[in-house]
Amino acid sequence: MEFRKLPTVLTAEELIDKIFRRASKVTGRSSKERALNKLATISNVTKDYFKKISQTHPSYEELPEFYKEMVDIVVGIPEIKKSLGALKWAESMVQRVISKGVREIRSGKDEQAVLKSVYGRVASIIEQIDKDLRFLNEAKQKLQEIPSLGDYPTVVVAGYPNVGKSSFVAAVSTAKPDIASYPFTTKKLSVGFLEMDGRRVQIIDTPGLLDRPISKRNEIEKRAIVALKYLADVVIFIIDPTEEAYSIEKQLSLLDEIKKSFEKPVIDVYSKADLHNFRDRPAFSALTGEGIEDILKEIKKHLKIE
Ligand SMILES: Nc1nc2c(ncn2[C@@H]2O[C@H](COP(=O)(O)OP(=O)(O)OP(=O)(O)O)[C@@H](O)[C@H]2O)c(=O)[nH]1
Ligand SMILES: [Mg+2]
C-alpha cells in the first residue's frame, strides 16, 4: 500500500480558480461556440480533477487489516468515505448545471447570461464541499505517515517512552528515527531494514507505551499496538533499568500485558548498558554497541534465519 502517492487536494477557492482559469483560455469561432467550449472545459476539468482524487484512494474495505486499522486511527475510514462521497455529489451537480447551460445556449438564450449563471452555480457547489476538500488534504498528509511495508520477517520494537527504542532501531538498521532525551519523541511508526545472513528483515520503531488499558490509549500509542498486533513476527521489548523516567515495575507490568495480549514471541532486553550493571537479561548499549550482536543473534533464532 502506497499512501505517498495521494495527490494534494486544492481548497474550494483554489479549485474554482483553476477551473475558471482554464475556461478563460478557451476560444471559438463565434461567441456561442466559445461559450459552449467553455462549458465543455469546465465540465472536463471538474470531472478529471474529482476523478484523480477519488481514484488515488484505495478501496478501504479491501485493505489488509494493518492498513485498515491504521487509516482508522490516523484519519477515520467513515470520514474519508463521507468526503469522497461529497466530491461525487459535487461532480454530479456540476455536470447537471453544465448540461442545463448547454441546452439553454443551444435553444438561443443569451450565452453571456448563461455563462455567468453557470459560473456562479458551479462556484457555489464547490464552495459547499470546501470542508471535504480540506479534510481530504489533511488526510493525505496524515496517511503519508503510514509506512509501506514489505513482505519480510518483521521485528517490532516496543517499550516505555524514552527507554532507547529508536536508538536501538537506528543502531541496527537503515531507519533514521527521531531520538531525543524526552519521552514521547517518536510519534509514528518508522521502518528500517537489516540483512541477516543475506535475508532482508524489517524492523519497526514504535511510539512509547504506558502501562494502561487499551481503552485509555491515545492515537499515538494505538499505532504501536497495531504494529504489535498485525506486523510483529517477534517483539523486542526494551526495558531501561536506570529508572530515570519510569520504574522497572511499571515496565515489567507492560511487558506482561504485551505477552498476554499478542501471543507473539517477545525478547525482553535492557538498554543503556553503559549506565548500569543489571545483567539478569540481555543488555545492550546503543552508545557503545555492547550487547547488540547478541540481541541480533537472538532475533535470528526467533525468525528461524540460520
Ligand atoms: N547512555 C545511553 N543513553 C541512551 C542509550 N540509548 C538511548 N539513550 C538515550 O536515551 C534517550 C531516549 O532515547 P530514544 O532512543 O529516543 O528512546 P525511545 O524509547 O525511542 O523514546 P520515545 O520515542 O520517546 O518512546 C536519548 O536521550 C538517548 O540518547 C544508550 O545505550 N546509552
Ligand atoms: Mg523513539
Tab-separated table of C-alpha atoms and ligand atoms in Angstrom:
chain	number	residue	atom	x	y	z
A	1	MET	CA	0.000	0.000	0.000
A	2	GLU	CA	1.393	3.383	-1.048
A	3	PHE	CA	-0.227	6.349	0.644
A	4	ARG	CA	2.602	8.565	-0.507
A	5	LYS	CA	1.046	8.754	-3.953
A	6	LEU	CA	-2.094	10.531	-2.801
A	7	PRO	CA	-2.293	13.915	-4.530
A	8	THR	CA	-2.515	17.286	-2.818
A	9	VAL	CA	-6.134	18.422	-2.716
A	10	LEU	CA	-6.963	22.034	-3.585
A	11	THR	CA	-9.270	24.135	-1.437
A	12	ALA	CA	-12.592	25.200	-2.957
A	13	GLU	CA	-11.213	28.615	-3.788
A	14	GLU	CA	-8.135	27.190	-5.497
A	15	LEU	CA	-10.199	24.675	-7.421
A	16	ILE	CA	-12.691	27.314	-8.603
A	17	ASP	CA	-9.740	29.433	-9.740
A	18	LYS	CA	-8.232	26.527	-11.617
A	19	ILE	CA	-11.476	25.670	-13.392
A	20	PHE	CA	-12.289	29.218	-14.437
A	21	ARG	CA	-8.712	29.985	-15.429
A	22	ARG	CA	-8.817	27.047	-17.811
A	23	ALA	CA	-12.217	28.132	-19.123
A	24	SER	CA	-10.982	31.674	-19.711
A	25	LYS	CA	-8.387	30.433	-22.200
A	26	VAL	CA	-10.932	28.691	-24.392
A	27	THR	CA	-11.630	30.088	-27.848
A	28	GLY	CA	-14.216	29.542	-30.577
A	29	ARG	CA	-15.259	30.908	-33.957
A	30	SER	CA	-18.352	32.596	-32.593
A	31	SER	CA	-19.438	33.856	-29.225
A	32	LYS	CA	-21.873	30.967	-28.989
A	33	GLU	CA	-19.299	28.361	-29.887
A	34	ARG	CA	-16.834	29.894	-27.444
A	35	ALA	CA	-19.417	29.742	-24.673
A	36	LEU	CA	-20.170	26.074	-25.413
A	37	ASN	CA	-16.465	25.281	-25.463
A	38	LYS	CA	-16.050	26.971	-22.103
A	39	LEU	CA	-18.820	24.855	-20.637
A	40	ALA	CA	-17.200	21.704	-22.021
A	41	THR	CA	-13.904	22.741	-20.435
A	42	ILE	CA	-15.475	23.400	-17.041
A	43	SER	CA	-17.127	20.005	-17.273
A	44	ASN	CA	-13.909	18.190	-18.178
A	45	VAL	CA	-11.613	19.932	-15.746
A	46	THR	CA	-14.009	19.289	-12.875
A	47	LYS	CA	-14.583	15.678	-13.853
A	48	ASP	CA	-10.868	14.947	-14.271
A	49	TYR	CA	-9.983	16.628	-11.025
A	50	PHE	CA	-12.504	14.754	-8.914
A	51	LYS	CA	-11.664	11.523	-10.669
A	52	LYS	CA	-7.975	11.990	-9.943
A	53	ILE	CA	-8.695	12.473	-6.234
A	54	SER	CA	-11.109	9.536	-5.878
A	55	GLN	CA	-9.097	7.087	-7.921
A	56	THR	CA	-5.918	7.536	-5.932
A	57	HIS	CA	-7.666	6.457	-2.743
A	58	PRO	CA	-7.635	2.716	-2.236
A	59	SER	CA	-10.762	0.734	-1.611
A	60	TYR	CA	-10.554	0.971	2.156
A	61	GLU	CA	-12.653	-2.066	2.969
A	62	GLU	CA	-10.312	-4.269	0.994
A	63	LEU	CA	-7.101	-3.120	2.634
A	64	PRO	CA	-5.151	-5.593	4.752
A	65	GLU	CA	-6.091	-5.303	8.440
A	66	PHE	CA	-2.974	-3.394	9.474
A	67	TYR	CA	-3.593	-0.598	6.981
A	68	LYS	CA	-7.308	-0.549	7.620
A	69	GLU	CA	-6.778	-0.070	11.333
A	70	MET	CA	-4.021	2.475	10.807
A	71	VAL	CA	-6.212	4.538	8.479
A	72	ASP	CA	-8.973	4.387	11.036
A	73	ILE	CA	-6.608	5.565	13.768
A	74	VAL	CA	-4.965	8.380	11.852
A	75	VAL	CA	-7.992	9.774	9.956
A	76	GLY	CA	-11.039	7.518	10.087
A	77	ILE	CA	-12.386	5.453	7.205
A	78	PRO	CA	-16.008	6.674	7.560
A	79	GLU	CA	-14.816	10.282	7.433
A	80	ILE	CA	-12.778	9.711	4.285
A	81	LYS	CA	-15.697	7.950	2.645
A	82	LYS	CA	-18.033	10.773	3.552
A	83	SER	CA	-15.739	13.345	1.972
A	84	LEU	CA	-15.178	11.275	-1.154
A	85	GLY	CA	-18.961	10.954	-1.336
A	86	ALA	CA	-19.270	14.739	-1.149
A	87	LEU	CA	-16.919	15.026	-4.133
A	88	LYS	CA	-19.112	12.654	-6.079
A	89	TRP	CA	-22.149	14.691	-5.196
A	90	ALA	CA	-20.455	17.906	-6.316
A	91	GLU	CA	-19.345	16.273	-9.543
A	92	SER	CA	-22.866	15.217	-10.484
A	93	MET	CA	-24.289	18.617	-9.526
A	94	VAL	CA	-21.719	20.406	-11.674
A	95	GLN	CA	-22.472	18.168	-14.649
A	96	ARG	CA	-26.161	18.871	-14.239
A	97	VAL	CA	-25.600	22.636	-14.216
A	98	ILE	CA	-23.383	22.365	-17.301
A	99	SER	CA	-25.916	20.265	-19.236
A	100	LYS	CA	-28.617	22.763	-18.450
A	101	GLY	CA	-26.376	25.629	-19.605
A	102	VAL	CA	-25.586	23.826	-22.860
A	103	ARG	CA	-29.302	23.265	-23.530
A	104	GLU	CA	-30.089	26.900	-22.830
A	105	ILE	CA	-27.384	28.200	-25.160
A	106	ARG	CA	-28.454	25.805	-27.909
A	107	SER	CA	-32.032	26.934	-27.573
A	108	GLY	CA	-30.951	30.516	-28.190
A	109	LYS	CA	-30.625	32.036	-24.738
A	110	ASP	CA	-28.067	34.816	-24.373
A	111	GLU	CA	-24.781	32.928	-23.916
A	112	GLN	CA	-23.131	35.556	-21.703
A	113	ALA	CA	-26.035	35.445	-19.280
A	114	VAL	CA	-25.997	31.640	-19.281
A	115	LEU	CA	-22.239	31.520	-18.694
A	116	LYS	CA	-22.499	33.966	-15.830
A	117	SER	CA	-25.166	31.913	-14.163
A	118	VAL	CA	-23.257	28.635	-14.701
A	119	TYR	CA	-20.071	30.138	-13.214
A	120	GLY	CA	-21.996	31.298	-10.175
A	121	ARG	CA	-23.655	27.955	-9.618
A	122	VAL	CA	-20.512	25.885	-10.170
A	123	ALA	CA	-18.616	28.082	-7.713
A	124	SER	CA	-21.353	27.722	-5.149
A	125	ILE	CA	-21.438	23.910	-5.489
A	126	ILE	CA	-17.684	23.676	-4.999
A	127	GLU	CA	-17.761	26.057	-2.055
A	128	GLN	CA	-20.184	23.680	-0.401
A	129	ILE	CA	-17.562	20.945	-0.340
A	130	ASP	CA	-14.713	23.134	0.880
A	131	LYS	CA	-14.646	21.319	4.232
A	132	ASP	CA	-14.400	17.966	2.482
A	133	LEU	CA	-11.608	19.138	0.194
A	134	ARG	CA	-9.655	20.457	3.163
A	135	PHE	CA	-10.297	17.266	5.101
A	136	LEU	CA	-9.015	15.134	2.218
A	137	ASN	CA	-5.867	17.213	2.028
A	138	GLU	CA	-5.227	16.816	5.755
A	139	ALA	CA	-5.977	13.123	5.396
A	140	LYS	CA	-3.403	12.853	2.633
A	141	GLN	CA	-0.771	14.330	4.916
A	142	LYS	CA	-1.648	12.049	7.801
A	143	LEU	CA	-1.910	8.938	5.634
A	144	GLN	CA	1.601	9.574	4.403
A	145	GLU	CA	2.784	8.795	7.921
A	146	ILE	CA	1.683	5.192	7.496
A	147	PRO	CA	4.734	3.223	6.428
A	148	SER	CA	4.699	0.982	3.390
A	149	LEU	CA	5.660	-2.475	4.440
A	150	GLY	CA	7.237	-5.257	2.556
A	151	ASP	CA	6.521	-8.917	2.963
A	152	TYR	CA	9.579	-9.588	5.128
A	153	PRO	CA	10.111	-11.141	8.523
A	154	THR	CA	9.330	-8.322	10.924
A	155	VAL	CA	10.692	-7.231	14.270
A	156	VAL	CA	8.673	-4.720	16.267
A	157	VAL	CA	10.498	-2.742	18.946
A	158	ALA	CA	8.330	-1.700	21.867
A	159	GLY	CA	8.574	-0.453	25.415
A	160	TYR	CA	8.000	2.505	27.694
A	161	PRO	CA	8.788	6.013	26.432
A	162	ASN	CA	12.416	7.137	26.444
A	163	VAL	CA	13.912	3.677	27.052
A	164	GLY	CA	16.013	3.764	23.863
A	165	LYS	CA	13.807	2.047	21.263
A	166	SER	CA	14.658	4.456	18.470
A	167	SER	CA	18.337	4.379	19.370
A	168	PHE	CA	18.299	0.592	19.027
A	169	VAL	CA	16.499	0.686	15.681
A	170	ALA	CA	18.907	3.342	14.413
A	171	ALA	CA	21.892	1.283	15.600
A	172	VAL	CA	20.886	-1.919	13.823
A	173	SER	CA	19.051	-0.793	10.680
A	174	THR	CA	18.714	1.708	7.863
A	175	ALA	CA	15.967	3.610	9.702
A	176	LYS	CA	16.598	7.156	10.873
A	177	PRO	CA	14.038	7.666	13.606
A	178	ASP	CA	13.873	10.722	15.847
A	179	ILE	CA	15.866	10.299	19.025
A	180	ALA	CA	15.692	12.738	21.919
A	181	SER	CA	16.142	12.890	25.649
A	182	TYR	CA	12.485	13.437	26.400
A	183	PRO	CA	9.691	10.849	26.456
A	184	PHE	CA	7.164	10.578	23.596
A	185	THR	CA	9.663	11.674	20.968
A	186	THR	CA	8.556	9.033	18.481
A	187	LYS	CA	5.022	9.683	17.288
A	188	LYS	CA	4.722	7.433	14.278
A	189	LEU	CA	5.887	4.063	13.102
A	190	SER	CA	9.135	4.001	11.206
A	191	VAL	CA	10.564	1.116	9.303
A	192	GLY	CA	14.170	0.177	8.737
A	193	PHE	CA	15.815	-2.796	7.149
A	194	LEU	CA	18.690	-5.029	8.079
A	195	GLU	CA	20.310	-8.011	6.469
A	196	MET	CA	20.510	-11.249	8.365
A	197	ASP	CA	22.597	-13.820	6.555
A	198	GLY	CA	21.625	-12.264	3.261
A	199	ARG	CA	17.955	-12.137	4.114
A	200	ARG	CA	16.080	-8.930	4.459
A	201	VAL	CA	14.373	-8.290	7.777
A	202	GLN	CA	12.303	-5.234	8.575
A	203	ILE	CA	12.374	-3.602	11.963
A	204	ILE	CA	9.716	-1.211	13.159
A	205	ASP	CA	10.245	1.527	15.710
A	206	THR	CA	7.105	2.371	17.663
A	207	PRO	CA	5.976	5.197	19.946
A	208	GLY	CA	6.426	4.580	23.674
A	209	LEU	CA	3.634	2.843	25.549
A	210	LEU	CA	2.475	3.412	29.099
A	211	ASP	CA	1.116	0.622	31.210
A	212	ARG	CA	-2.607	1.237	30.856
A	213	PRO	CA	-5.675	-0.387	29.340
A	214	ILE	CA	-6.239	-0.143	25.597
A	215	SER	CA	-9.384	1.961	26.074
A	216	LYS	CA	-7.225	4.683	27.652
A	217	ARG	CA	-4.627	4.645	24.913
A	218	ASN	CA	-4.259	7.685	22.706
A	219	GLU	CA	-3.969	7.785	18.949
A	220	ILE	CA	-0.184	7.676	19.051
A	221	GLU	CA	0.014	4.680	21.370
A	222	LYS	CA	-2.531	2.867	19.212
A	223	ARG	CA	-0.069	2.934	16.345
A	224	ALA	CA	2.336	0.876	18.428
A	225	ILE	CA	-0.448	-1.531	19.356
A	226	VAL	CA	-1.451	-2.050	15.726
A	227	ALA	CA	2.164	-2.779	14.774
A	228	LEU	CA	2.436	-5.332	17.575
A	229	LYS	CA	-0.861	-6.911	16.667
A	230	TYR	CA	-0.524	-7.233	12.902
A	231	LEU	CA	3.113	-6.931	11.971
A	232	ALA	CA	5.346	-8.470	14.593
A	233	ASP	CA	6.884	-11.868	13.992
A	234	VAL	CA	8.972	-11.158	17.032
A	235	VAL	CA	8.863	-8.340	19.576
A	236	ILE	CA	11.916	-6.710	21.121
A	237	PHE	CA	10.746	-5.287	24.421
A	238	ILE	CA	13.196	-2.752	25.750
A	239	ILE	CA	13.498	-2.049	29.454
A	240	ASP	CA	15.509	0.882	30.782
A	241	PRO	CA	16.559	-0.229	34.276
A	242	THR	CA	18.131	3.106	35.194
A	243	GLU	CA	14.598	4.150	36.143
A	244	GLU	CA	15.331	7.671	35.078
A	245	ALA	CA	11.790	8.210	33.907
A	246	TYR	CA	9.754	5.110	34.726
A	247	SER	CA	10.044	2.365	37.367
A	248	ILE	CA	11.087	-1.148	36.379
A	249	GLU	CA	7.894	-2.356	37.983
A	250	LYS	CA	5.723	-0.411	35.572
A	251	GLN	CA	7.837	-1.509	32.627
A	252	LEU	CA	7.557	-5.160	33.637
A	253	SER	CA	3.827	-4.821	34.018
A	254	LEU	CA	3.630	-3.541	30.442
A	255	LEU	CA	5.827	-6.422	29.312
A	256	ASP	CA	3.411	-8.839	30.923
A	257	GLU	CA	0.468	-7.144	29.255
A	258	ILE	CA	2.107	-7.356	25.838
A	259	LYS	CA	2.958	-11.011	26.274
A	260	LYS	CA	-0.638	-11.760	27.215
A	261	SER	CA	-2.318	-9.625	24.560
A	262	PHE	CA	-0.469	-10.590	21.433
A	263	GLU	CA	0.811	-14.122	21.834
A	264	LYS	CA	3.975	-13.279	19.930
A	265	PRO	CA	7.500	-14.257	20.849
A	266	VAL	CA	8.947	-11.469	22.981
A	267	ILE	CA	12.638	-10.877	23.611
A	268	ASP	CA	12.990	-8.604	26.622
A	269	VAL	CA	16.260	-6.756	26.979
A	270	TYR	CA	17.888	-3.991	28.983
A	271	SER	CA	19.004	-0.826	27.236
A	272	LYS	CA	21.645	1.726	28.232
A	273	ALA	CA	24.076	-0.973	29.443
A	274	ASP	CA	26.776	1.689	29.681
A	275	LEU	CA	24.873	3.217	32.600
A	276	HIS	CA	24.155	0.194	34.834
A	277	ASN	CA	25.168	-3.337	35.795
A	278	PHE	CA	21.912	-5.246	35.534
A	279	ARG	CA	22.665	-8.425	33.604
A	280	ASP	CA	19.786	-10.764	34.518
A	281	ARG	CA	18.566	-10.401	30.923
A	282	PRO	CA	20.432	-9.481	27.728
A	283	ALA	CA	21.696	-5.924	27.982
A	284	PHE	CA	22.879	-3.640	25.201
A	285	SER	CA	24.098	-0.124	24.744
A	286	ALA	CA	23.246	1.833	21.632
A	287	LEU	CA	26.005	4.196	22.683
A	288	THR	CA	28.920	1.735	22.876
A	289	GLY	CA	27.494	-1.113	20.798
A	290	GLU	CA	27.908	-3.564	23.677
A	291	GLY	CA	25.473	-6.479	23.556
A	292	ILE	CA	23.883	-5.598	20.237
A	293	GLU	CA	25.320	-8.596	18.359
A	294	ASP	CA	23.846	-10.975	20.933
A	295	ILE	CA	20.415	-9.455	20.569
A	296	LEU	CA	20.602	-9.738	16.785
A	297	LYS	CA	21.502	-13.420	17.189
A	298	GLU	CA	18.513	-13.880	19.445
A	299	ILE	CA	16.267	-12.252	16.821
A	300	LYS	CA	17.713	-14.508	14.142
A	301	LYS	CA	16.888	-17.556	16.205
A	302	HIS	CA	13.291	-16.475	16.614
A	303	LEU	CA	12.891	-15.653	12.941
A	304	LYS	CA	14.499	-19.000	12.115
A	305	ILE	CA	17.165	-17.393	9.955
A	306	GLU	CA	20.234	-19.537	10.397
B	1	LIG	N1	23.700	6.352	27.849
B	1	LIG	C1	22.863	5.888	26.934
B	1	LIG	N2	21.822	6.644	26.533
B	1	LIG	C2	20.972	6.153	25.613
B	1	LIG	C3	21.164	4.859	25.053
B	1	LIG	N3	20.156	4.641	24.186
B	1	LIG	C4	19.377	5.734	24.196
B	1	LIG	N4	19.872	6.650	25.052
B	1	LIG	C5	19.309	7.982	25.320
B	1	LIG	O1	18.006	7.848	25.843
B	1	LIG	C6	17.142	8.887	25.343
B	1	LIG	C7	15.939	8.277	24.675
B	1	LIG	O2	16.360	7.551	23.524
B	1	LIG	P1	15.341	7.162	22.358
B	1	LIG	O3	16.033	6.181	21.508
B	1	LIG	O4	14.780	8.388	21.713
B	1	LIG	O5	14.201	6.474	23.217
B	1	LIG	P2	12.758	5.950	22.737
B	1	LIG	O6	12.452	4.739	23.527
B	1	LIG	O7	12.731	5.819	21.275
B	1	LIG	O8	11.830	7.148	23.238
B	1	LIG	P3	10.316	7.525	22.716
B	1	LIG	O9	10.336	7.553	21.241
B	1	LIG	O10	10.068	8.858	23.302
B	1	LIG	O11	9.422	6.478	23.277
B	1	LIG	C8	18.014	9.710	24.399
B	1	LIG	O12	18.496	10.835	25.106
B	1	LIG	C9	19.136	8.772	24.044
B	1	LIG	O13	20.320	9.472	23.708
B	1	LIG	C10	22.286	4.091	25.492
B	1	LIG	O14	22.529	2.967	25.083
B	1	LIG	N5	23.087	4.656	26.434
B	2	MG	MG	11.542	6.698	19.901
